Amino acid sequence: MSPDVPLLNDYKKDFFLKRFPQTVLGGPRLKLGFCAPPYIYVNQIILFLMPCILGGIGTLLYQLGILEDYYTAALSGGLMLFTAFVIQFASLYARNKSMTVERMLTTDILAEEDEHEFTSCAGAETIKFLIPGKKYIANTVFHSVLAGLMCGLGTWYLLPKRITLLCGSTGGTAVLVFFGWMTLCTGEYSLIVNTAIETATFQTQDTYEITPLMRPLYIFFFVSVDLAHRFMVNIPALEQMNQVFHILFIFLPFLWALGILPPPDALFLWAMEQVLEFGLGGSSMSTHPRLLIMFIVSAGTAITSYFIPSTVGVVLFMTGLGFLLSLNLSEMGFVFKHSVARHRVGTKSKALPSGSEKQLTWKECLFYIMILVLALLESVLLHRFACCSQISKNGPQAIIGYVLMVLLITLWILREIQSVYIFGIFQNPFYPKDVQTGTLFLEKQARLMKIGVVRWILLNLVSPFAMIAFLSLDTSLRGLHSVSVSIGFTRAFRMVWQYTENALLETAIVSAVHVLTSSPDVWWNRSLDTGIRLLLVGIMRDRLIQFISKLQFAVTVLLASWMEKKRRKSTTTLCIFNTVFSPFVLVFIVFSTLLSSPLVPLFTLPLFLVGFPRPTQSWPGVVGTAACVCADTVYYYQMVPSLTAALRSAMVAGSLGLLLPGSHYLGRFQDRLIWIMILERGYTYCWINIKGLELQETSCHTAEARRVDEVFEGAFEQEYTKICSINEHLGNVLTPCTVLPVKLYSDAKNVLSGIIDSHDNLREFKGDLVKVLVWILVQYCSRRSHMQENVHKTENKAKASLIILPALDTSPQTQSSDDTDSLNSEISDDWSDDIFGDEPTSKKGKEEKEQLKVLQSINLPIPGSVESQSVDDHSIGKVHENSLYKGVLLGYPAVDKGKQEDMKYIPLMEFSCSHSHLLSLPEEWMSNCLPNSKMREMSSLFPEEWYQFVLRQLECFHLEENVPNVLEEIAKDRVLKDFYVHVVMTCYFSLFGVDNMDPSPGHILRVYNGALPWSVALDWLTEKPELFQLALKAFRYTLKLMIDKASLGPIEDFKELTNCLVEYESDWYIGLVSDEKWKEAILQEKPCLFSLGYDPNMVS
């Protein structure tokens, strides 16, 4: 916010001036973005004041003494009910008419979209604009009845004589009556005419029309207090509350407009969560259905404990249910259901989990059963035989209280040792400082993990049993049929397991207060039992933590606004305002803390408002339903399992501090940000929500990420000379916790200038491509034959295989000049190969009747970038479509029909080795597409020594004979070699052409992306999708090999080349970022990924 950049520009200001009055008044649109007739505004005013007019009739009759107050309420309510039905049926009639609302054409793109033309004051288009109507007939009836009831009770609530008795002032009565009716009119208008756009929104879509019920809900609540005061006399507190509520009633429209009061659904879920957490000892739930179910079960537990006649039974019931409800029951139910299904299926199913997983599950179940049995035995034995009737400082309960205090201090020390900062202020001297040295850091962190294991044992095994002993020995349990005992101890016995660390703190505080104030005359000891004391301490603990965090947040926003140079001038006034009126700011913070609602800085300025209360899961629906799926999503999917395991270890050790639902954590690695939120926690489990944030697409996001990096670098990468240095970023909302070892991908972008455009490298590239093609085809045939052996084991292998091969050596050399001329007219001259050119060009004189058969490729990505694409169901053999060649796809030269008819075939020939069929290529690859002269000319490029070396290195044969001798015979088979020469050189020709020119960088880029230049052999290759993919794979492997040779040095021998290719096959995925196989490689956690792209912005 500055003079140059205002807080609200003209468009936003116009939008605000239209929307804010509409929200305050409950729906009337008194300012439109287009010119409307005056009767539009007059009709809205009449509809808005209709409840006031109808209520005024009844009020006048009451003031004149004609009607009693309850008859007045009935009259006003009946008139409003009739009016509401008339309004709703008028809307229904207008919607059913055939007349349509015409949209006005406008050239102003910033104008409001609801521009209409109106023909009359009561026309159908006018009614539909003023009264949109309800989506459901049931809501039409229900809302109309509710409007009549609200008007009747509101008239009773705002009777002048009644208000005069409450406030004792005629002037005050006039103000309360006038503005009170304005509040009532806003509620009625929103309910039956047009629903207001509420600032406080919880659901993204109001499917069941809950939003219109928001304002009537609060009006009924205020009226209910007045009704309680009418019928429950002589209660001073209720009378004072009624007086305060009458004053607050006139401010409801502003509270609704500011978003302080929650919608009905958010209010209902928030209330359930607060009662469950602080009244019943549960946790906030990860989903709203779980919250509802857990609330009902927990409330039933507390009610049932009230009716148990035996103290021993109460203790057993509370202990057992407290432990069971603190477990992850949904996961245990899934395991049980899965076990039942596996038992029914028996041994027939092979897809069920293995035995190791089953043993692990039953070990956990056995562990929980043992803990439950020990807890029940301990509680019943101590309560039955060791419980005393009198409180004593030297009694068993007091001694256990001292033990709990020692446990609390010990656990606190062990937890602080695990984090990088102690209290978030001082550098932890025990935390390893060798973050950059991964191995050494993990070794030192493993030592801290041993301390963490000790902490886990103390926290999850020792502390719960100590607290159960403390509760079982309490004398309050002997007072049966007490509401306070049922609620307090049901919560206490469950908190022992649900929030062990918090329960330990609360129990230690109650024990310490009991030791310090052991006199029975003190109110704390006289009026409250131990369960209620623990409940009150728990509420105070939670609200104190919230108050400190909100106060820190307010101070941080205030200081950040002042320290930011660009905002200092504009925020100076607000900073002074906050300083002068700091008591009122504290009131807002306290109010926000008491409601457990967010503290909202308006426009991120130090101007604070109280947000509406909401549950911990502050969004509707299941976690992840609103997630944005893009090309980056797969990277987060890959890291989540490893991140979850690392978080589990950190939680066990205590590195993440006190784990509370609603806590947020931020993870950072290179350009990735992870937002982690704790949704639910219990005994030995924790539900978290992991969100991957966008990869710094804008400059402001990059600046924010850089600030996060500075905080982490100051904690983990800076060398401290002092033993306990102070946190440089003290006061920042981010407090570094720990470093987690997570298996994920690191993004490294390299510029290939000097490598991909080097003539020496490009010259070597051609020779390497032939070798890589040979290796890939041999490996493919070897795997293929192995699979066929498993399927066809009864096949007669001794039978000689007959194949069709082009006559490389037997056919006479004829028509070579004609062959050459025909090739020159059809090959790479039609392929414009400027370096990184945008698209190929074709000859102008070519006919376009027969085109290339769906030559597809994909978009060229920027080097290292991640592009978004839709997932297609293409088969593996298909090549993806590239917009780079869409414009010129029709420009490929037509193929001469006579060419393919002149291709010659040789007679059937036999392999010289009986095992050569094991490495024979598919028969559909045997056809010839090249003239004989060109094939003879290019066959000289075939590396025969490398071919024989690759064959001799095969290890996948399972023969009874001597495998090396068999491979030697296969390597000497001339017919098999000629077959490979034919296929390899045809693929080579398809990728490069037969002119034997060195490729250009642009050519390599296009072919890498699947866009091959047109040639005679291209149709032949694209008709064989599997071979096309193998050739493309060989081309990409060769490019990676060229880069490795330029970076790491030349390849010395065939053995080293083989090792490189084997490494590419096993540890690398070399392809395109937008490929579906790229995502599969990420999910399979291939160690390395490689892709090639082109950034036009880097061209000088």
Coordinates of N, CA, C and O in Angstrom, one line a residue, residues 782-795 797 917-918 956-959:
S782 N 17.0 -61.0 -26.7 CA 17.3 -61.9 -25.6 C 16.2 -62.1 -24.6 O 15.8 -63.2 -24.2
R783 N 15.7 -60.9 -24.2 CA 14.5 -61.0 -23.2 C 13.3 -61.6 -23.9 O 12.5 -62.3 -23.2
R784 N 13.1 -61.3 -25.2 CA 11.9 -61.8 -25.9 C 12.0 -63.3 -26.0 O 11.0 -64.0 -25.8
S785 N 13.1 -63.8 -26.3 CA 13.3 -65.3 -26.5 C 13.1 -66.0 -25.1 O 12.6 -67.1 -25.0
H786 N 13.6 -65.3 -24.1 CA 13.4 -65.9 -22.7 C 12.0 -66.0 -22.3 O 11.5 -67.0 -21.7
M787 N 11.2 -65.0 -22.7 CA 9.8 -65.0 -22.4 C 9.1 -66.0 -23.2 O 8.2 -66.7 -22.7
Q788 N 9.5 -66.2 -24.5 CA 8.9 -67.2 -25.3 C 9.2 -68.6 -24.8 O 8.4 -69.5 -25.0
E789 N 10.4 -68.8 -24.3 CA 10.8 -70.1 -23.8 C 9.9 -70.5 -22.6 O 9.5 -71.7 -22.4
N790 N 9.5 -69.5 -21.8 CA 8.6 -69.8 -20.7 C 7.2 -70.2 -21.1 O 6.5 -70.9 -20.4
V791 N 6.8 -69.6 -22.2 CA 5.5 -69.9 -22.7 C 5.4 -71.2 -23.6 O 4.5 -72.0 -23.5
H792 N 6.4 -71.3 -24.5 CA 6.4 -72.4 -25.4 C 7.6 -73.3 -25.1 O 8.6 -73.4 -25.8
K793 N 7.6 -74.1 -24.0 CA 8.7 -74.9 -23.7 C 8.7 -76.2 -24.5 O 9.7 -76.9 -24.5
T794 N 7.6 -76.5 -25.1 CA 7.5 -77.8 -25.9 C 7.9 -77.6 -27.3 O 7.8 -78.6 -28.1
E795 N 8.3 -76.4 -27.7 CA 8.6 -76.1 -29.1 C 9.9 -76.9 -29.5 O 10.9 -77.0 -28.7
K797 N 13.3 -77.0 -30.6 CA 14.3 -76.1 -30.9 C 15.3 -76.5 -31.9 O 16.1 -75.7 -32.4
H917 N 17.8 -68.8 -33.5 CA 16.4 -68.4 -33.4 C 16.2 -67.7 -32.0 O 15.2 -66.9 -31.9
L918 N 17.0 -68.0 -31.0 CA 16.8 -67.3 -29.7 C 17.0 -65.8 -29.8 O 16.5 -65.1 -28.9
C956 N 21.5 -64.7 -20.2 CA 20.2 -65.0 -19.8 C 19.7 -66.3 -20.4 O 18.5 -66.6 -20.4
F957 N 20.6 -67.1 -21.0 CA 20.2 -68.4 -21.6 C 20.2 -69.5 -20.5 O 21.1 -69.5 -19.7
H958 N 19.2 -70.4 -20.6 CA 19.2 -71.5 -19.7 C 19.2 -72.8 -20.5 O 18.1 -73.4 -20.8
L959 N 20.4 -73.2 -21.0 CA 20.5 -74.3 -21.9 C 21.3 -75.4 -21.2 O 22.1 -75.1 -20.3

